[in-house]
PDB file of C-alpha atoms in Angstrom:
ATOM      1  CA  MET A1425      -0.052  -0.004  -0.033  1.00 75.00           C
ATOM      2  CA  THR A1426       1.427   3.389  -1.207  1.00 82.00           C
ATOM      3  CA  ILE A1427       0.159   6.835  -0.707  1.00 84.00           C
ATOM      4  CA  GLN A1428      -1.054   6.827  -4.126  1.00 88.00           C
ATOM      5  CA  ASP A1429      -2.961   3.898  -3.631  1.00 90.00           C
ATOM      6  CA  ILE A1430      -4.876   5.797  -1.019  1.00 92.00           C
ATOM      7  CA  VAL A1431      -5.194   8.709  -3.506  1.00 93.00           C
ATOM      8  CA  LYS A1432      -6.726   6.546  -5.912  1.00 94.00           C
ATOM      9  CA  ILE A1433      -9.484   5.333  -3.268  1.00 96.00           C
ATOM     10  CA  LEU A1434     -10.588   8.713  -3.212  1.00 96.00           C
ATOM     11  CA  THR A1435     -10.278   9.401  -7.023  1.00 96.00           C
ATOM     12  CA  ASP A1436     -12.104   6.181  -7.972  1.00 95.00           C
ATOM     13  CA  SER A1437     -15.304   7.324  -5.578  1.00 94.00           C
ATOM     14  CA  GLY A1438     -15.407  10.830  -7.584  1.00 94.00           C
ATOM     15  CA  ILE A1439     -13.235  12.920  -5.779  1.00 94.00           C
ATOM     16  CA  GLU A1440     -11.331  15.426  -7.987  1.00 94.00           C
ATOM     17  CA  PRO A1441      -7.656  14.370  -8.169  1.00 94.00           C
ATOM     18  CA  ASN A1442      -6.193  17.596  -6.741  1.00 95.00           C
ATOM     19  CA  GLU A1443      -8.638  17.560  -3.857  1.00 94.00           C
ATOM     20  CA  ALA A1444      -7.820  14.100  -3.351  1.00 94.00           C
ATOM     21  CA  ASN A1445      -4.174  14.746  -3.002  1.00 92.00           C
ATOM     22  CA  VAL A1446      -4.823  17.468  -0.596  1.00 93.00           C
ATOM     23  CA  GLU A1447      -7.074  15.439   1.495  1.00 94.00           C
ATOM     24  CA  VAL A1448      -4.465  12.359   1.652  1.00 92.00           C
ATOM     25  CA  LYS A1449      -2.026  15.001   2.853  1.00 90.00           C
ATOM     26  CA  MET A1450      -4.315  16.110   5.707  1.00 92.00           C
ATOM     27  CA  LEU A1451      -5.198  12.429   6.668  1.00 93.00           C
ATOM     28  CA  ILE A1452      -1.381  11.777   6.882  1.00 91.00           C
ATOM     29  CA  GLU A1453      -0.462  14.762   8.701  1.00 90.00           C
ATOM     30  CA  HIS A1454      -3.645  14.010  11.261  1.00 91.00           C
ATOM     31  CA  PHE A1455      -3.262  10.320  11.638  1.00 91.00           C
ATOM     32  CA  ALA A1456       0.289   9.584  11.140  1.00 87.00           C
ATOM     33  CA  GLY A1457       2.066  12.862  12.228  1.00 85.00           C
ATOM     34  CA  TYR A1458       3.919  12.794   8.871  1.00 79.00           C
ATOM     35  CA  GLY A1459       4.569  16.225   7.153  1.00 72.00           C
ATOM     36  CA  VAL A1460       6.468  17.907   4.610  1.00 61.00           C
ATOM     37  CA  LYS A1461       9.575  17.709   6.543  1.00 69.00           C
ATOM     38  CA  ASP A1462       9.591  14.095   6.729  1.00 69.00           C
ATOM     39  CA  ILE A1463       8.951  13.508   2.944  1.00 61.00           C
ATOM     40  CA  ILE A1464      12.016  15.759   2.345  1.00 57.00           C
ATOM     41  CA  MET A1465      14.198  13.842   4.946  1.00 65.00           C
ATOM     42  CA  GLY A1466      13.059  10.507   3.445  1.00 65.00           C
ATOM     43  CA  LYS A1467      11.364   9.248   6.569  1.00 70.00           C
ATOM     44  CA  LYS A1468       9.390   5.934   5.900  1.00 75.00           C
ATOM     45  CA  LEU A1469       5.777   6.028   6.888  1.00 76.00           C
ATOM     46  CA  ASP A1470       4.746   3.337   9.197  1.00 79.00           C
ATOM     47  CA  GLU A1471       2.867   0.334   8.017  1.00 85.00           C
ATOM     48  CA  LYS A1472       0.256   0.607  10.798  1.00 88.00           C
ATOM     49  CA  LYS A1473      -0.369   4.133  10.368  1.00 87.00           C
ATOM     50  CA  LEU A1474      -0.520   3.853   6.802  1.00 88.00           C
ATOM     51  CA  ALA A1475      -3.156   1.183   7.270  1.00 92.00           C
ATOM     52  CA  LEU A1476      -5.048   3.691   9.606  1.00 93.00           C
ATOM     53  CA  VAL A1477      -4.982   6.562   6.863  1.00 92.00           C
ATOM     54  CA  LYS A1478      -6.186   3.927   4.253  1.00 94.00           C
ATOM     55  CA  GLU A1479      -9.180   3.297   6.794  1.00 95.00           C
ATOM     56  CA  LYS A1480      -9.763   6.878   6.878  1.00 96.00           C
ATOM     57  CA  ALA A1481      -9.925   7.331   3.198  1.00 96.00           C
ATOM     58  CA  GLU A1482     -12.147   4.470   2.615  1.00 96.00           C
ATOM     59  CA  LEU A1483     -14.733   5.816   5.223  1.00 96.00           C
ATOM     60  CA  ARG A1484     -14.424   9.300   3.171  1.00 96.00           C
ATOM     61  CA  ALA A1485     -14.872   7.532  -0.186  1.00 96.00           C
ATOM     62  CA  LYS A1486     -17.957   5.366   0.991  1.00 96.00           C
ATOM     63  CA  THR A1487     -19.949   8.005   3.293  1.00 95.00           C
ATOM     64  CA  ARG A1488     -18.565  11.280   1.415  1.00 94.00           C
ATOM     65  CA  GLN A1489     -18.336  12.662   4.998  1.00 95.00           C
ATOM     66  CA  PRO A1490     -16.049  15.715   4.714  1.00 95.00           C
ATOM     67  CA  ILE A1491     -12.427  15.278   5.425  1.00 95.00           C
ATOM     68  CA  GLN A1492     -12.647  17.897   8.339  1.00 96.00           C
ATOM     69  CA  HIS A1493     -15.183  15.641  10.012  1.00 95.00           C
ATOM     70  CA  ILE A1494     -13.108  12.747   9.871  1.00 96.00           C
ATOM     71  CA  THR A1495      -9.909  14.517  11.180  1.00 96.00           C
ATOM     72  CA  GLY A1496     -12.087  16.694  13.715  1.00 96.00           C
ATOM     73  CA  PHE A1497     -10.511  19.925  12.440  1.00 96.00           C
ATOM     74  CA  ALA A1498     -10.802  22.404   9.750  1.00 96.00           C
ATOM     75  CA  ASP A1499      -8.046  25.192   8.693  1.00 95.00           C
ATOM     76  CA  PHE A1500      -9.256  28.790   8.464  1.00 97.00           C
ATOM     77  CA  MET A1501      -7.020  31.697   8.342  1.00 97.00           C
ATOM     78  CA  GLY A1502      -3.903  29.875   9.194  1.00 94.00           C
ATOM     79  CA  GLU A1503      -5.556  28.369  12.443  1.00 96.00           C
ATOM     80  CA  LYS A1504      -7.061  24.933  13.017  1.00 95.00           C
ATOM     81  CA  PHE A1505     -10.581  24.776  14.211  1.00 98.00           C
ATOM     82  CA  ILE A1506     -12.445  21.985  15.854  1.00 97.00           C
ATOM     83  CA  VAL A1507     -15.484  21.171  13.844  1.00 97.00           C
ATOM     84  CA  ASN A1508     -18.200  18.493  14.189  1.00 96.00           C
ATOM     85  CA  SER A1509     -21.726  17.805  13.088  1.00 94.00           C
ATOM     86  CA  SER A1510     -23.027  20.513  15.104  1.00 96.00           C
ATOM     87  CA  VAL A1511     -21.225  23.418  13.281  1.00 97.00           C
ATOM     88  CA  LEU A1512     -20.661  24.547   9.570  1.00 96.00           C
ATOM     89  CA  ILE A1513     -17.243  23.664   8.340  1.00 96.00           C
ATOM     90  CA  PRO A1514     -15.583  27.050   7.778  1.00 96.00           C
ATOM     91  CA  ARG A1515     -15.424  28.058   4.046  1.00 94.00           C
ATOM     92  CA  ASP A1516     -12.422  29.839   2.353  1.00 93.00           C
ATOM     93  CA  GLU A1517     -15.079  32.541   1.210  1.00 94.00           C
ATOM     94  CA  THR A1518     -15.763  33.394   4.819  1.00 97.00           C
ATOM     95  CA  GLU A1519     -12.295  34.852   5.120  1.00 97.00           C
ATOM     96  CA  ILE A1520     -13.260  37.789   3.190  1.00 98.00           C
ATOM     97  CA  LEU A1521     -16.077  38.540   5.654  1.00 98.00           C
ATOM     98  CA  VAL A1522     -13.487  38.562   8.494  1.00 98.00           C
ATOM     99  CA  ARG A1523     -10.917  40.273   6.962  1.00 98.00           C
ATOM    100  CA  LYS A1524     -13.292  43.259   5.674  1.00 98.00           C
ATOM    101  CA  ALA A1525     -14.717  43.090   9.445  1.00 98.00           C
ATOM    102  CA  VAL A1526     -11.404  43.499  10.942  1.00 98.00           C
ATOM    103  CA  GLU A1527     -10.359  46.583   8.554  1.00 98.00           C
ATOM    104  CA  ILE A1528     -13.488  48.388   9.494  1.00 98.00           C
ATOM    105  CA  ILE A1529     -12.717  47.696  13.262  1.00 98.00           C
ATOM    106  CA  LYS A1530      -9.261  48.965  12.716  1.00 98.00           C
ATOM    107  CA  GLU A1531      -9.888  51.904  10.813  1.00 97.00           C
ATOM    108  CA  ASN A1532     -12.985  53.263  13.225  1.00 97.00           C
ATOM    109  CA  ASN A1533     -11.235  51.996  16.518  1.00 97.00           C
ATOM    110  CA  PHE A1534     -14.289  49.915  17.401  1.00 97.00           C
ATOM    111  CA  LYS A1535     -14.292  48.160  20.549  1.00 97.00           C
ATOM    112  CA  MET A1536     -17.369  45.898  20.564  1.00 98.00           C
ATOM    113  CA  ALA A1537     -18.495  43.445  18.027  1.00 98.00           C
ATOM    114  CA  LEU A1538     -21.284  40.911  17.890  1.00 98.00           C
ATOM    115  CA  ASP A1539     -21.170  37.639  15.546  1.00 98.00           C
ATOM    116  CA  VAL A1540     -24.598  36.391  14.954  1.00 98.00           C
ATOM    117  CA  GLY A1541     -24.759  32.538  14.326  1.00 97.00           C
ATOM    118  CA  THR A1542     -21.283  32.082  15.637  1.00 97.00           C
ATOM    119  CA  GLY A1543     -21.290  28.217  15.022  1.00 97.00           C
ATOM    120  CA  SER A1544     -17.652  27.046  15.313  1.00 97.00           C
ATOM    121  CA  GLY A1545     -16.446  30.536  16.534  1.00 98.00           C
ATOM    122  CA  CYS A1546     -14.163  30.863  13.633  1.00 98.00           C
ATOM    123  CA  ILE A1547     -15.483  34.399  12.766  1.00 98.00           C
ATOM    124  CA  ALA A1548     -15.615  35.665  16.149  1.00 98.00           C
ATOM    125  CA  CYS A1549     -12.090  34.135  17.086  1.00 98.00           C
ATOM    126  CA  MET A1550     -10.438  35.354  14.063  1.00 98.00           C
ATOM    127  CA  VAL A1551     -11.717  39.016  14.758  1.00 98.00           C
ATOM    128  CA  ALA A1552     -10.811  38.819  18.190  1.00 97.00           C
ATOM    129  CA  LYS A1553      -7.376  37.553  17.227  1.00 97.00           C
ATOM    130  CA  HIS A1554      -6.677  40.157  14.489  1.00 97.00           C
ATOM    131  CA  SER A1555      -8.040  43.240  16.065  1.00 96.00           C
ATOM    132  CA  GLY A1556      -8.261  44.982  19.392  1.00 89.00           C
ATOM    133  CA  CYS A1557     -12.012  44.208  19.433  1.00 95.00           C
ATOM    134  CA  GLN A1558     -14.150  42.033  22.033  1.00 97.00           C
ATOM    135  CA  ILE A1559     -16.745  40.066  20.340  1.00 98.00           C
ATOM    136  CA  ILE A1560     -19.746  38.212  21.511  1.00 98.00           C
ATOM    137  CA  GLY A1561     -20.785  35.366  19.467  1.00 98.00           C
ATOM    138  CA  LEU A1562     -24.498  34.348  19.542  1.00 98.00           C
ATOM    139  CA  ASP A1563     -26.065  30.901  18.510  1.00 97.00           C
ATOM    140  CA  ILE A1564     -29.214  29.040  19.281  1.00 97.00           C
ATOM    141  CA  SER A1565     -27.149  25.704  19.266  1.00 97.00           C
ATOM    142  CA  THR A1566     -25.628  24.672  22.841  1.00 97.00           C
ATOM    143  CA  ASP A1567     -23.417  22.073  21.028  1.00 97.00           C
ATOM    144  CA  ALA A1568     -22.143  24.870  18.581  1.00 97.00           C
ATOM    145  CA  LEU A1569     -21.393  27.211  21.412  1.00 98.00           C
ATOM    146  CA  ASN A1570     -19.765  24.374  23.289  1.00 98.00           C
ATOM    147  CA  THR A1571     -17.332  24.095  20.114  1.00 98.00           C
ATOM    148  CA  ALA A1572     -16.991  27.724  19.938  1.00 98.00           C
ATOM    149  CA  LEU A1573     -15.656  27.939  23.602  1.00 98.00           C
ATOM    150  CA  ASP A1574     -13.114  25.101  22.873  1.00 97.00           C
ATOM    151  CA  ASN A1575     -11.902  27.006  19.500  1.00 98.00           C
ATOM    152  CA  ALA A1576     -11.415  30.266  21.672  1.00 97.00           C
ATOM    153  CA  SER A1577      -9.610  28.155  24.401  1.00 97.00           C
ATOM    154  CA  ARG A1578      -7.426  26.762  22.024  1.00 96.00           C
ATOM    155  CA  LEU A1579      -6.371  30.254  20.774  1.00 97.00           C
ATOM    156  CA  ASN A1580      -6.077  31.697  24.195  1.00 96.00           C
ATOM    157  CA  LEU A1581      -8.935  34.323  23.509  1.00 96.00           C
ATOM    158  CA  PHE A1582     -10.312  34.429  26.988  1.00 88.00           C
ATOM    159  CA  ASN A1583     -12.285  37.581  27.579  1.00 92.00           C
ATOM    160  CA  LYS A1584     -11.804  38.683  23.784  1.00 96.00           C
ATOM    161  CA  ALA A1585     -14.181  36.129  22.300  1.00 97.00           C
ATOM    162  CA  ILE A1586     -17.098  35.460  24.478  1.00 97.00           C
ATOM    163  CA  PHE A1587     -20.224  33.241  23.581  1.00 98.00           C
ATOM    164  CA  ARG A1588     -23.940  33.140  24.362  1.00 97.00           C
ATOM    165  CA  LYS A1589     -26.766  31.199  23.800  1.00 98.00           C
ATOM    166  CA  SER A1590     -29.415  33.415  21.675  1.00 97.00           C
ATOM    167  CA  ASP A1591     -32.171  33.223  18.843  1.00 96.00           C
ATOM    168  CA  ILE A1592     -30.732  36.081  16.923  1.00 96.00           C
ATOM    169  CA  PHE A1593     -30.880  38.938  19.437  1.00 97.00           C
ATOM    170  CA  SER A1594     -33.288  37.549  21.844  1.00 96.00           C
ATOM    171  CA  ASN A1595     -30.422  37.228  24.615  1.00 96.00           C
ATOM    172  CA  VAL A1596     -28.784  40.583  24.008  1.00 96.00           C
ATOM    173  CA  LYS A1597     -29.124  42.366  27.491  1.00 95.00           C
ATOM    174  CA  PRO A1598     -30.689  45.595  28.110  1.00 93.00           C
ATOM    175  CA  GLY A1599     -28.350  48.435  27.509  1.00 93.00           C
ATOM    176  CA  GLU A1600     -25.769  46.335  25.396  1.00 96.00           C
ATOM    177  CA  SER A1601     -24.712  47.915  22.279  1.00 97.00           C
ATOM    178  CA  PHE A1602     -22.053  47.251  19.473  1.00 98.00           C
ATOM    179  CA  ASP A1603     -19.929  49.059  17.093  1.00 98.00           C
ATOM    180  CA  ILE A1604     -20.139  46.425  14.349  1.00 98.00           C
ATOM    181  CA  ILE A1605     -22.515  43.369  13.796  1.00 98.00           C
ATOM    182  CA  ILE A1606     -20.986  40.317  11.778  1.00 98.00           C
ATOM    183  CA  SER A1607     -23.094  37.422  10.369  1.00 98.00           C
ATOM    184  CA  ASN A1608     -22.758  34.327   8.153  1.00 97.00           C
ATOM    185  CA  PRO A1609     -26.442  33.531   8.432  1.00 96.00           C
ATOM    186  CA  PRO A1610     -28.180  30.653   7.070  1.00 93.00           C
ATOM    187  CA  TYR A1611     -29.213  31.637   3.560  1.00 94.00           C
ATOM    188  CA  ILE A1612     -29.739  28.239   1.401  1.00 93.00           C
ATOM    189  CA  PRO A1613     -33.607  28.144   0.285  1.00 91.00           C
ATOM    190  CA  PRO A1614     -35.151  24.916   1.099  1.00 89.00           C
ATOM    191  CA  ARG A1615     -35.900  24.176  -2.608  1.00 89.00           C
ATOM    192  CA  GLU A1616     -32.131  23.661  -2.970  1.00 89.00           C
ATOM    193  CA  LYS A1617     -31.324  20.913  -0.522  1.00 87.00           C
ATOM    194  CA  ALA A1618     -31.766  18.133  -3.082  1.00 84.00           C
ATOM    195  CA  ASN A1619     -29.173  19.971  -5.403  1.00 86.00           C
ATOM    196  CA  LEU A1620     -26.325  20.296  -2.699  1.00 88.00           C
ATOM    197  CA  GLN A1621     -23.252  18.020  -2.673  1.00 87.00           C
ATOM    198  CA  LYS A1622     -23.366  14.963  -0.554  1.00 88.00           C
ATOM    199  CA  GLU A1623     -20.600  16.542   1.766  1.00 90.00           C
ATOM    200  CA  VAL A1624     -22.941  19.477   2.730  1.00 90.00           C
ATOM    201  CA  SER A1625     -25.633  16.963   4.303  1.00 88.00           C
ATOM    202  CA  PHE A1626     -23.033  16.437   7.038  1.00 91.00           C
ATOM    203  CA  ASP A1627     -23.515  20.154   8.168  1.00 91.00           C
ATOM    204  CA  PRO A1628     -26.412  21.182  10.410  1.00 92.00           C
ATOM    205  CA  ASP A1629     -29.561  22.196   8.656  1.00 90.00           C
ATOM    206  CA  ILE A1630     -29.925  25.045  11.087  1.00 92.00           C
ATOM    207  CA  ALA A1631     -26.975  26.536   9.845  1.00 92.00           C
ATOM    208  CA  LEU A1632     -27.466  26.118   6.218  1.00 91.00           C
ATOM    209  CA  PHE A1633     -31.291  26.461   5.566  1.00 92.00           C
ATOM    210  CA  THR A1634     -33.948  29.316   5.801  1.00 92.00           C
ATOM    211  CA  LYS A1635     -37.713  28.692   5.836  1.00 91.00           C
ATOM    212  CA  ASP A1636     -38.452  31.190   3.377  1.00 91.00           C
ATOM    213  CA  PRO A1637     -38.189  30.528  -0.356  1.00 90.00           C
ATOM    214  CA  GLU A1638     -35.632  33.148  -1.072  1.00 92.00           C
ATOM    215  CA  GLY A1639     -33.276  32.360   1.638  1.00 91.00           C
ATOM    216  CA  LEU A1640     -33.472  36.129   3.095  1.00 96.00           C
ATOM    217  CA  ASP A1641     -35.256  35.187   6.509  1.00 95.00           C
ATOM    218  CA  PHE A1642     -32.402  35.706   8.771  1.00 97.00           C
ATOM    219  CA  TYR A1643     -30.906  38.870   6.517  1.00 97.00           C
ATOM    220  CA  GLU A1644     -34.297  40.383   6.977  1.00 97.00           C
ATOM    221  CA  LYS A1645     -34.541  39.757  10.791  1.00 97.00           C
ATOM    222  CA  ILE A1646     -31.150  40.954  11.410  1.00 98.00           C
ATOM    223  CA  ILE A1647     -31.271  44.040   9.287  1.00 98.00           C
ATOM    224  CA  LYS A1648     -34.575  45.014  10.838  1.00 97.00           C
ATOM    225  CA  GLU A1649     -33.498  44.599  14.389  1.00 97.00           C
ATOM    226  CA  SER A1650     -29.796  45.393  14.474  1.00 97.00           C
ATOM    227  CA  PRO A1651     -30.238  49.369  14.276  1.00 97.00           C
ATOM    228  CA  SER A1652     -31.438  49.157  17.818  1.00 96.00           C
ATOM    229  CA  ILE A1653     -28.258  47.835  19.250  1.00 97.00           C
ATOM    230  CA  LEU A1654     -25.691  49.266  16.875  1.00 97.00           C
ATOM    231  CA  ASN A1655     -23.985  52.526  18.240  1.00 96.00           C
ATOM    232  CA  LYS A1656     -23.691  55.627  16.311  1.00 95.00           C
ATOM    233  CA  ASN A1657     -21.724  55.057  13.086  1.00 94.00           C
ATOM    234  CA  GLY A1658     -21.881  51.374  13.469  1.00 97.00           C
ATOM    235  CA  PHE A1659     -21.642  48.630  10.719  1.00 98.00           C
ATOM    236  CA  LEU A1660     -23.700  45.673   9.688  1.00 98.00           C
ATOM    237  CA  ILE A1661     -21.776  43.102   7.590  1.00 98.00           C
ATOM    238  CA  PHE A1662     -22.843  39.986   5.964  1.00 98.00           C
ATOM    239  CA  GLU A1663     -21.816  37.014   4.128  1.00 97.00           C
ATOM    240  CA  LEU A1664     -24.160  36.530   0.948  1.00 97.00           C
ATOM    241  CA  GLY A1665     -25.489  33.538  -0.724  1.00 93.00           C
ATOM    242  CA  ILE A1666     -25.317  33.291  -4.467  1.00 92.00           C
ATOM    243  CA  GLY A1667     -27.612  35.883  -6.266  1.00 93.00           C
ATOM    244  CA  GLN A1668     -28.685  37.368  -3.041  1.00 96.00           C
ATOM    245  CA  ALA A1669     -26.553  40.727  -3.169  1.00 97.00           C
ATOM    246  CA  GLN A1670     -29.283  42.882  -4.543  1.00 97.00           C
ATOM    247  CA  ALA A1671     -32.211  41.841  -2.426  1.00 97.00           C
ATOM    248  CA  VAL A1672     -29.975  42.227   0.630  1.00 98.00           C
ATOM    249  CA  LYS A1673     -28.663  45.588  -0.420  1.00 98.00           C
ATOM    250  CA  ASN A1674     -32.485  46.688  -0.917  1.00 97.00           C
ATOM    251  CA  LEU A1675     -33.283  45.652   2.659  1.00 97.00           C
ATOM    252  CA  MET A1676     -30.232  47.441   4.133  1.00 97.00           C
ATOM    253  CA  CYS A1677     -30.680  50.682   2.238  1.00 95.00           C
ATOM    254  CA  LYS A1678     -33.651  51.568   4.564  1.00 95.00           C
ATOM    255  CA  ASP A1679     -31.415  52.105   7.647  1.00 96.00           C
ATOM    256  CA  PHE A1680     -27.729  51.891   6.187  1.00 98.00           C
ATOM    257  CA  THR A1681     -25.907  53.984   4.060  1.00 97.00           C
ATOM    258  CA  GLU A1682     -22.346  53.589   1.945  1.00 96.00           C
ATOM    259  CA  VAL A1683     -23.646  49.825   1.234  1.00 97.00           C
ATOM    260  CA  GLN A1684     -20.864  48.107  -0.621  1.00 98.00           C
ATOM    261  CA  ILE A1685     -20.571  44.589  -2.040  1.00 98.00           C
ATOM    262  CA  LEU A1686     -17.248  42.626  -2.132  1.00 98.00           C
ATOM    263  CA  LYS A1687     -16.679  39.616  -4.765  1.00 97.00           C
ATOM    264  CA  ASP A1688     -14.996  36.484  -3.959  1.00 95.00           C
ATOM    265  CA  LEU A1689     -12.130  35.024  -6.094  1.00 93.00           C
ATOM    266  CA  ALA A1690     -14.803  33.324  -8.411  1.00 94.00           C
ATOM    267  CA  GLY A1691     -16.527  36.843  -9.213  1.00 96.00           C
ATOM    268  CA  ILE A1692     -19.513  36.195  -6.981  1.00 96.00           C
ATOM    269  CA  ASP A1693     -21.045  38.788  -4.616  1.00 97.00           C
ATOM    270  CA  ARG A1694     -19.879  37.322  -1.665  1.00 97.00           C
ATOM    271  CA  VAL A1695     -19.940  39.974   1.284  1.00 98.00           C
ATOM    272  CA  ILE A1696     -21.940  43.030   1.896  1.00 98.00           C
ATOM    273  CA  TYR A1697     -21.784  45.896   4.399  1.00 98.00           C
ATOM    274  CA  GLY A1698     -23.133  49.223   5.458  1.00 98.00           C
ATOM    275  CA  LYS A1699     -22.801  52.165   7.792  1.00 98.00           C
ATOM    276  CA  LEU A1700     -25.921  52.934  10.183  1.00 97.00           C
ATOM    277  CA  LYS A1701     -27.539  56.025   9.132  1.00 95.00           C
ATOM    278  CA  ILE A1702     -27.334  59.138  11.438  1.00 86.00           C
ATOM    279  CA  ARG A1703     -30.665  59.006  13.467  1.00 74.00           C
ATOM    280  CA  ASN A1704     -32.464  62.506  13.533  1.00 61.00           C
TER     281      ASN A1704
END
């Protein structure tokens, strides 16, 4: 059994070759502790560990369970985050959201942020790590919050990233206010469920799907309620689903100004943000 034999297990199941190579590398690093330095040094891979990697590759091929669930970790912005069936696996596109949020925070010297639907806590943790802002992550799922707490602990973000159970803003305390609200909300319409890749079915439905046919339910709720807890000159920033940019912009324009949209590397409208209008 060679590494290429294990790669073939994945490609034979329909996984694209480049992706299969990356995933086998992840499996080898995680389950065998065998990295780039070992390859350079010509170190032999232990047969028992190689057999374990093969077993995990077969599990991936058979079930299409995401590689991140098999290893228990996902890479995001240079850090490893604990992931499981209770949280959404961080996507590369979400880095655009985090980096723009951090940029806004630094430009305005913001001190308090809110992450709505925090999941694994990856957004909250990276905002806390890369800015001087304290952030509260809200989620309705207790299991997700426990995962977020574990991730914040691993990154030593005590008192910088704080987590709280809340259905959107239901548990925001009286008198609390924020300089920026950040959210990657559920935005996939229910009708799209049948068209998604098998791997996506391992993510929690509560983090993916809306109940309305357009996928705008959470945007509407957050946009409507956020002005009441945003400070003067505060910002609201979202990750977007495909084809939702104009609809979300229309919703934001009532209470927000300077609304801007950012594209991802594929040219898809991926992030939208705006500044709270000055109240009369």
